[in-house]
Short mmCIF file of C-alpha atoms and ligand atoms in Angstrom, two decimals:
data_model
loop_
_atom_site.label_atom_id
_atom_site.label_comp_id
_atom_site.label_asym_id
_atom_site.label_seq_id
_atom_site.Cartn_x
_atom_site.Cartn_y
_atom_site.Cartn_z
CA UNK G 1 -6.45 -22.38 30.52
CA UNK G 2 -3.98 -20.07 32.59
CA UNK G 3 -6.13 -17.62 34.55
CA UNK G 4 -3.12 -15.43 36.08
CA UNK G 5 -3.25 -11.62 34.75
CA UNK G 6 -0.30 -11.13 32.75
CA UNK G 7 1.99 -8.88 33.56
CA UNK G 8 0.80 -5.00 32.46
CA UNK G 9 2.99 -2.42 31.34
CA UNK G 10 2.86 1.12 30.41
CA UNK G 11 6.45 2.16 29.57
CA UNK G 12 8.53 1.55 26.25
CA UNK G 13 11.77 1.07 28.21
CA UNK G 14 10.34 -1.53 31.03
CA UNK G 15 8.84 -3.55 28.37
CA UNK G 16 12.38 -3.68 26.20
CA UNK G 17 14.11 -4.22 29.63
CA UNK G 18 11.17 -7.59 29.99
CA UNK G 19 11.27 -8.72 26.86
CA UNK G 20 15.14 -8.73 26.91
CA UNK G 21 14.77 -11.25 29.77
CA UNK G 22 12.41 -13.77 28.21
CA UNK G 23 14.51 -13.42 25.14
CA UNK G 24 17.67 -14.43 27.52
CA UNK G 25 15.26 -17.43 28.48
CA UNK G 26 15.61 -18.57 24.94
CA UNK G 27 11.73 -17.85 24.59
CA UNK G 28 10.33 -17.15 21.07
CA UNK G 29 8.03 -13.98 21.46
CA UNK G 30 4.36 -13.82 19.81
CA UNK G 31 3.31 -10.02 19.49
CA UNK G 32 -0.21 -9.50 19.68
CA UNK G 33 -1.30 -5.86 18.29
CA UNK G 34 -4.28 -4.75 19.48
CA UNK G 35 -6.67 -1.91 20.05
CA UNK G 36 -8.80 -3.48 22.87
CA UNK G 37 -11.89 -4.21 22.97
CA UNK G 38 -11.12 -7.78 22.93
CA UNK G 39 -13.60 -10.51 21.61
CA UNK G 40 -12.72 -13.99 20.08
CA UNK G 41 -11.21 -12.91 17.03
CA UNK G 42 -8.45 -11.72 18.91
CA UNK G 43 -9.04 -14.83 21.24
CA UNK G 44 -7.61 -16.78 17.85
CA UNK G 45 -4.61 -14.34 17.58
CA UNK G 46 -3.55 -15.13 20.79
CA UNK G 47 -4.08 -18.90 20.72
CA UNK G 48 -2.91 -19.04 17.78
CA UNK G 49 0.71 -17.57 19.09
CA UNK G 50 0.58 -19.68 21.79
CA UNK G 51 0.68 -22.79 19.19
CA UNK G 52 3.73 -21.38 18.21
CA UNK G 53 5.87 -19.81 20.75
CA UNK G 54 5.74 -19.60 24.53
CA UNK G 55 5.98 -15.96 25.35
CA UNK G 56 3.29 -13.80 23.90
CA UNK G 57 3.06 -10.16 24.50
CA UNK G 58 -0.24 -8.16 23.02
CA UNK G 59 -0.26 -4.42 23.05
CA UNK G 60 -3.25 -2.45 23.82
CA UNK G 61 -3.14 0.68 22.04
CA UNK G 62 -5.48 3.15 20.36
CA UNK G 63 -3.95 4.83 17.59
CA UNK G 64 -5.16 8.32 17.35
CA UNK G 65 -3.01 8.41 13.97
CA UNK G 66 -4.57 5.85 11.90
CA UNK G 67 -8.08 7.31 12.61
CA UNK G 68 -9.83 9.38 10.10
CA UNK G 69 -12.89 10.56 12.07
CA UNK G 70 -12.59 12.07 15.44
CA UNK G 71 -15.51 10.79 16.55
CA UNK G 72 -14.54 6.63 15.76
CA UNK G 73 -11.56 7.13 17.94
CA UNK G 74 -13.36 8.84 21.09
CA UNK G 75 -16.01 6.25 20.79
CA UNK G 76 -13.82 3.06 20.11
CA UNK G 77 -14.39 0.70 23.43
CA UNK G 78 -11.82 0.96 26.21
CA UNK G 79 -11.87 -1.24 29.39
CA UNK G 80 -8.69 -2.45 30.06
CA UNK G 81 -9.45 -4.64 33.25
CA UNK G 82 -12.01 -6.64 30.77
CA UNK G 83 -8.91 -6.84 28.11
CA UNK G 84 -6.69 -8.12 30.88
CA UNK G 85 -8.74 -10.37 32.42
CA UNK G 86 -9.14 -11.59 28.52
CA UNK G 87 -5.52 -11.32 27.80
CA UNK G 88 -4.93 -13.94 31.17
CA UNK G 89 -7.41 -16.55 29.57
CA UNK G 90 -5.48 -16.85 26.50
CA UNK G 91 -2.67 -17.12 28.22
CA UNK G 92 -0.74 -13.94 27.69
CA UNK G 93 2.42 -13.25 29.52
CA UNK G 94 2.70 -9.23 28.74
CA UNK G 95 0.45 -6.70 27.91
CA UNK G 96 1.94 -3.72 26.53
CA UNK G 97 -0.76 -0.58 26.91
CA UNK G 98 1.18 2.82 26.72
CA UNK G 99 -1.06 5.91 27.19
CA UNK G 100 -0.60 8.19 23.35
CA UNK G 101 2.24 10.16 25.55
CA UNK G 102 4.53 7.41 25.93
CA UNK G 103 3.76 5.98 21.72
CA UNK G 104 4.16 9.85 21.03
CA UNK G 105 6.33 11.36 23.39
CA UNK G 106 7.64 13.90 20.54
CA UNK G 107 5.61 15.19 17.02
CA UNK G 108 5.41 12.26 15.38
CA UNK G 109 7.06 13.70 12.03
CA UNK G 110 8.41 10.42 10.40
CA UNK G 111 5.78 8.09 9.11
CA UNK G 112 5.81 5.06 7.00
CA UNK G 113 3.57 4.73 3.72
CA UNK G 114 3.28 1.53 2.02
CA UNK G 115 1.93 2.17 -1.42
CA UNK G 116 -0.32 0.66 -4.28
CA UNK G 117 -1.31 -1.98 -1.57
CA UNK G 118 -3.02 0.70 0.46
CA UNK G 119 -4.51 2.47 -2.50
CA UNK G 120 -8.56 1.49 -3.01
CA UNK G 121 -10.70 -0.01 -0.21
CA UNK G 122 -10.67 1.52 2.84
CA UNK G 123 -7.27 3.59 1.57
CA UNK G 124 -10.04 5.38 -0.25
CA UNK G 125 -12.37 6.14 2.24
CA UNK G 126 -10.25 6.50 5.28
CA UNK G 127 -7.20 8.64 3.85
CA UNK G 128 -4.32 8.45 5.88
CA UNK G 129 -5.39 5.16 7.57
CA UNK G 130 -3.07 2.79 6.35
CA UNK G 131 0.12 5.66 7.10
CA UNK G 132 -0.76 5.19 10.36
CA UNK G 133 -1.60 1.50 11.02
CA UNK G 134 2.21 1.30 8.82
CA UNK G 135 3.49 3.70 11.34
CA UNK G 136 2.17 2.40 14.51
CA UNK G 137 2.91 -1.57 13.84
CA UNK G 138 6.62 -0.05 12.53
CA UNK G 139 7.06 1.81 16.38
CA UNK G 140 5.51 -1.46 18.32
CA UNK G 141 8.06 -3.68 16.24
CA UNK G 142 10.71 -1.69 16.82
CA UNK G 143 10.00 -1.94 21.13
CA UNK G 144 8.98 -5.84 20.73
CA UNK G 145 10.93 -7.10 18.16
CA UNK G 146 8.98 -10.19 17.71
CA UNK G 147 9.65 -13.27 15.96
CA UNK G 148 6.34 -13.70 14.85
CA UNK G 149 3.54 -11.49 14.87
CA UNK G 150 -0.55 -12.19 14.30
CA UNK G 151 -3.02 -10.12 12.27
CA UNK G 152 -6.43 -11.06 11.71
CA UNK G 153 -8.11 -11.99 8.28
CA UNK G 154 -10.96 -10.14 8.34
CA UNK G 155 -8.86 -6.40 7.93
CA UNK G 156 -7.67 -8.15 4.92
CA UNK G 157 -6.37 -5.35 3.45
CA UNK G 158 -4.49 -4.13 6.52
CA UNK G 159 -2.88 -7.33 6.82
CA UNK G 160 -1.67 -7.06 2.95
CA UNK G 161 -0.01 -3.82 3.92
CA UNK G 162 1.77 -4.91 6.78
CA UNK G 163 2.72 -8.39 4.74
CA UNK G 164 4.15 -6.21 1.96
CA UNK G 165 5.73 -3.43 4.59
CA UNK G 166 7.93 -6.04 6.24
CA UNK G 167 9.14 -7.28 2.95
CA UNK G 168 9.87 -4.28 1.00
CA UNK G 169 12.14 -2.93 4.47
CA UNK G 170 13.56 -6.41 5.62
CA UNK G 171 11.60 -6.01 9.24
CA UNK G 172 12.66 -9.09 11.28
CA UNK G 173 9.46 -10.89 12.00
CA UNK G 174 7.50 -13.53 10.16
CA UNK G 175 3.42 -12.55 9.69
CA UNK G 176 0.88 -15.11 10.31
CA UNK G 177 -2.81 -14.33 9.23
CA UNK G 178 -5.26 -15.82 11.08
CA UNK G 179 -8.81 -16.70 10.11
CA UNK G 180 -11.84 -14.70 10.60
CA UNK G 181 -13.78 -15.69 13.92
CA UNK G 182 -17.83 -15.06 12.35
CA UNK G 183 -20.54 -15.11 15.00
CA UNK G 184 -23.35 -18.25 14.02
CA UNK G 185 -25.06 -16.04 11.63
CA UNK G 186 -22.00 -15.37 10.02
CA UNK G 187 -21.39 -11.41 10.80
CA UNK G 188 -17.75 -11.04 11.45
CA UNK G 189 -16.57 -10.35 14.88
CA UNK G 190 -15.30 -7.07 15.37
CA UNK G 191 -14.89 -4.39 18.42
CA UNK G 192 -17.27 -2.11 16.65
CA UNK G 193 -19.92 -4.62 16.59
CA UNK G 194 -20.94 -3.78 20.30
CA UNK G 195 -22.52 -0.34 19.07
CA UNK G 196 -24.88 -1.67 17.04
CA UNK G 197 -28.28 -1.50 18.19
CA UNK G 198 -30.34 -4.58 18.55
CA UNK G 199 -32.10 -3.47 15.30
CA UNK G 200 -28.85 -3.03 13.17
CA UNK G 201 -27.34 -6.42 15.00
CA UNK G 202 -30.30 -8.37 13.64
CA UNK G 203 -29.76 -7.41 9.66
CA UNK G 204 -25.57 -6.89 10.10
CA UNK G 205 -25.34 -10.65 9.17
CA UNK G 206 -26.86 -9.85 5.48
CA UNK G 207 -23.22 -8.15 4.83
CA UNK G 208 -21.52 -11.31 5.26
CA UNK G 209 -24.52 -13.09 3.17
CA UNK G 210 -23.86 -10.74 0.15
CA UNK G 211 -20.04 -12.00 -0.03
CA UNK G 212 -21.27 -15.35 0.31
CA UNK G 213 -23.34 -14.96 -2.73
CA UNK G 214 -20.60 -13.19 -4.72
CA UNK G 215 -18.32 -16.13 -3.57
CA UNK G 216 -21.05 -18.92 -4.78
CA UNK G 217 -21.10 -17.05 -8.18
CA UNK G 218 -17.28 -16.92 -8.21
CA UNK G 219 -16.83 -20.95 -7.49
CA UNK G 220 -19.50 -21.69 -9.84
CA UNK G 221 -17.19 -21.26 -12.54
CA UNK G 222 -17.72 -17.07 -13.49
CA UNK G 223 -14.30 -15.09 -14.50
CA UNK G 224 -16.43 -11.85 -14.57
CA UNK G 225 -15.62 -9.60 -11.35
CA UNK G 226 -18.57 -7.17 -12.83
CA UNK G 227 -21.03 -10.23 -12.84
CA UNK G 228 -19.52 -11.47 -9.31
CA UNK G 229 -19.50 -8.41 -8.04
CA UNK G 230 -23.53 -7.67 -9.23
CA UNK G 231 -24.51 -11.24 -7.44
CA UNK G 232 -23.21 -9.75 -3.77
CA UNK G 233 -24.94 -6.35 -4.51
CA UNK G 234 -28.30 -7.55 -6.03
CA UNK G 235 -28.10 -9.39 -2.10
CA UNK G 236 -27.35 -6.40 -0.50
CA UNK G 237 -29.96 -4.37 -1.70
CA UNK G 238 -32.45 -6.29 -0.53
CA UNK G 239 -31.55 -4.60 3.20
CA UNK G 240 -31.97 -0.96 2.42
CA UNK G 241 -31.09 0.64 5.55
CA UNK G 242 -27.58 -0.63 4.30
CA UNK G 243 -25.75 2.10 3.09
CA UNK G 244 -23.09 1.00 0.97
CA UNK G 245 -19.43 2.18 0.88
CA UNK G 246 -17.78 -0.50 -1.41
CA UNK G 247 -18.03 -3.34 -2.20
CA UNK G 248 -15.07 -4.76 -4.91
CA UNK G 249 -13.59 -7.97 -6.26
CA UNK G 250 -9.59 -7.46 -5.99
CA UNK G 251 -6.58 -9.95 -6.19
CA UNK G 252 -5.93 -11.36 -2.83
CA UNK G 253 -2.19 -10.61 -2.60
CA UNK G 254 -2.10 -7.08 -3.89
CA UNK G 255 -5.90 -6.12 -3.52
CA UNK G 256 -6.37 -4.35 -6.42
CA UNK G 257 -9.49 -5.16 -8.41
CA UNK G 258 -9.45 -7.68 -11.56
CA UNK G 259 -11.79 -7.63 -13.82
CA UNK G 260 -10.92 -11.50 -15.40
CA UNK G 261 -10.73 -13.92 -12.17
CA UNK G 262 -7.97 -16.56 -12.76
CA UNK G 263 -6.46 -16.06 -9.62
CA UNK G 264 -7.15 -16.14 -6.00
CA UNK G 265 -9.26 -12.96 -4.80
CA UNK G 266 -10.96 -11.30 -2.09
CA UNK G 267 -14.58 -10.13 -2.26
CA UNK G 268 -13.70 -7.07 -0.18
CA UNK G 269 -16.78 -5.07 1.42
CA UNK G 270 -17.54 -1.84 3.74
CA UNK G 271 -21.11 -1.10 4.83
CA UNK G 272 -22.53 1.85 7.37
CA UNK G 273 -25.66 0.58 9.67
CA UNK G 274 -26.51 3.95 11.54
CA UNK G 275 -23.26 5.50 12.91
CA UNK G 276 -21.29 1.84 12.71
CA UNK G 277 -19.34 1.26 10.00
CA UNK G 278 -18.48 -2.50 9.09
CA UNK G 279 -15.86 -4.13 6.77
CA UNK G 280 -15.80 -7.83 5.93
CA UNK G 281 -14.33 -9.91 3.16
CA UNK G 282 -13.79 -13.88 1.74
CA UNK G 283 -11.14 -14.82 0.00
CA UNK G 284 -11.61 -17.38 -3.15
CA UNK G 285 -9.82 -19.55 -4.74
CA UNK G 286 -11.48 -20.07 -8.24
CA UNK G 287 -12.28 -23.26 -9.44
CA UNK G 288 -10.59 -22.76 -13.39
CA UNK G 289 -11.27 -25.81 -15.65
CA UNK G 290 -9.49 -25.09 -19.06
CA UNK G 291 -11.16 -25.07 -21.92
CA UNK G 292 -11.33 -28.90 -24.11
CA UNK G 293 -11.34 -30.51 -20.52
O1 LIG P 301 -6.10 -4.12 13.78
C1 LIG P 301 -5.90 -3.35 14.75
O2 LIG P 301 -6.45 -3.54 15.83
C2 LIG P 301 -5.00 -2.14 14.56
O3 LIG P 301 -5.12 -1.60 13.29
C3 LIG P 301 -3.53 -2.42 14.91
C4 LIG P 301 -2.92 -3.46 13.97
C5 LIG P 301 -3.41 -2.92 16.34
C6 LIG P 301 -2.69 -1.14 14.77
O4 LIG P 301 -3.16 -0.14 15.62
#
């Protein structure tokens, strides 16, 4: 593992004029997105772009415009000597971290909305959310112009959004989704996990444990969402400091619910433990035997 700090830059214009060199190099640039905050699940990001091409540049950027509550974004973890130090043991060559002056140097007054995807899920309870995830991931494409660029599974509705935003307006770089990283109890790794308190850590993993049990009622051969869905809730409820925000069975591409499964889906989930709120979700291929066989 490479254990040099990549290279850190603040400005729009010095990273074009760097990426236009290692572009001139004939090197195939990995983007990264990121908040900060880093853990292993963005560990896998980065790895897994540098399976695939040999410059990687991650961005380090809180998006005040994608955040619903004022009180998430102050809160949301910023350290970025930890993220570098991070970024250099997955080998990253850039790190892109603009202050919000240099992402919004003017109002930001154009904004891009990618519809029915973001509709349900956290489009529901975070309004405006997805606009600006769309918007910000539109503005760092434009700067990096990647040729392939890594999203995790576990915001798999986010990752929908931006699949279906770079189709419907031709953007010029391929997506590649990369698995969940789950701590060994299962709960998903996320940056909001580190303000949990011990209490909430210890019964976080039962989130996970309900989608598992909607999942095992899924492959065991039931179309019902309703009946799928009621197997991951009855689990749920048996931690009632849980408070529940959704929990639905939708179709994995366009993530809007079913009510027949014949198709694959996502068991889609957001909980609050305290102040933390938590989303998680497992995708499923059903097993469908037709009937006579
Ligand atoms: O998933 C995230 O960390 C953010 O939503 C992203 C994609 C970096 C946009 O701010």
């Amino acid at each position: 593992m490479g254990d040099s700090r990549p290279e850190l830059i603040r400005d729009i214009a010095g990273l074009r004029d760097r990426l236009a060199v290692a572009r001139k190099a004939g090197s195939p640039i990995g983007f990264v997105p990121t908040m900060g905050a880093l853990h292993a699940g963005h560990g896998a990001l980065m790895d897994a772009a540098k399976r695939d091409c040999n410059f990687i540049a991650a961005s380090i950027f809180v998006n005040p415009i994608q955040f619903n509550n004022k009180e998430d974004y102050e809160k949301y973890g910023r350290n970025l000597p930890a993220d570098l130090d991070f970024c250099a043991a997955h080998q990253v060559d850039v790190v892109f971290a603009p202050g919000p002056e240099e992402m919004y140097s003017t109002e930001q007054d154009a904004f891009v909305e990618v519809l029915n995807v973001s509709n349900g899920l956290c489009g529901e309870f975070r309004p405006g959310h997805f606009r600006g995830v769309a918007t910000v991931v539109t503005k760092l494409f434009n700067i990096v112009q990647p040729d392939i660029s890594y999203f995790g599974e576990k915001d798999a509705q986010q990752l929908a959004v931006i699949r279906r935003m770079v189709q419907a307006l031709n953007m010029n770089t391929q997506i590649t989704g990369v698995p969940t990283v789950r701590e060994p109890d299962g709960l998903a790794l996320s940056s909001r996990n580190q303000r949990l308190t011990p209490e909430e850590r210890a019964y976080a993993p039962i989130l996970f444990q309900a989608l598992d049990a909607a999942r095992l009622k899924a492959l065991g051969g039931c179309q019902s969402a309703t009946e799928v869905r009621a197997a991951g809730l009855d689990f749920l409820s048996k931690e009632p400091r849980i408070r529940l925000e959704y929990f639905e069975i939708v179709d994995a591409e366009d993530m809007q619910p079913v009510t027949h499964i014949s198709a694959r889906i996502c068991i889609a989930a957001a909980v609050w433990l305290g102040s933390v709120r938590l989303i998680d979700n497992i995708a499923v291929q059903p097993l469908i035997v037709s009937p006579g066989r």
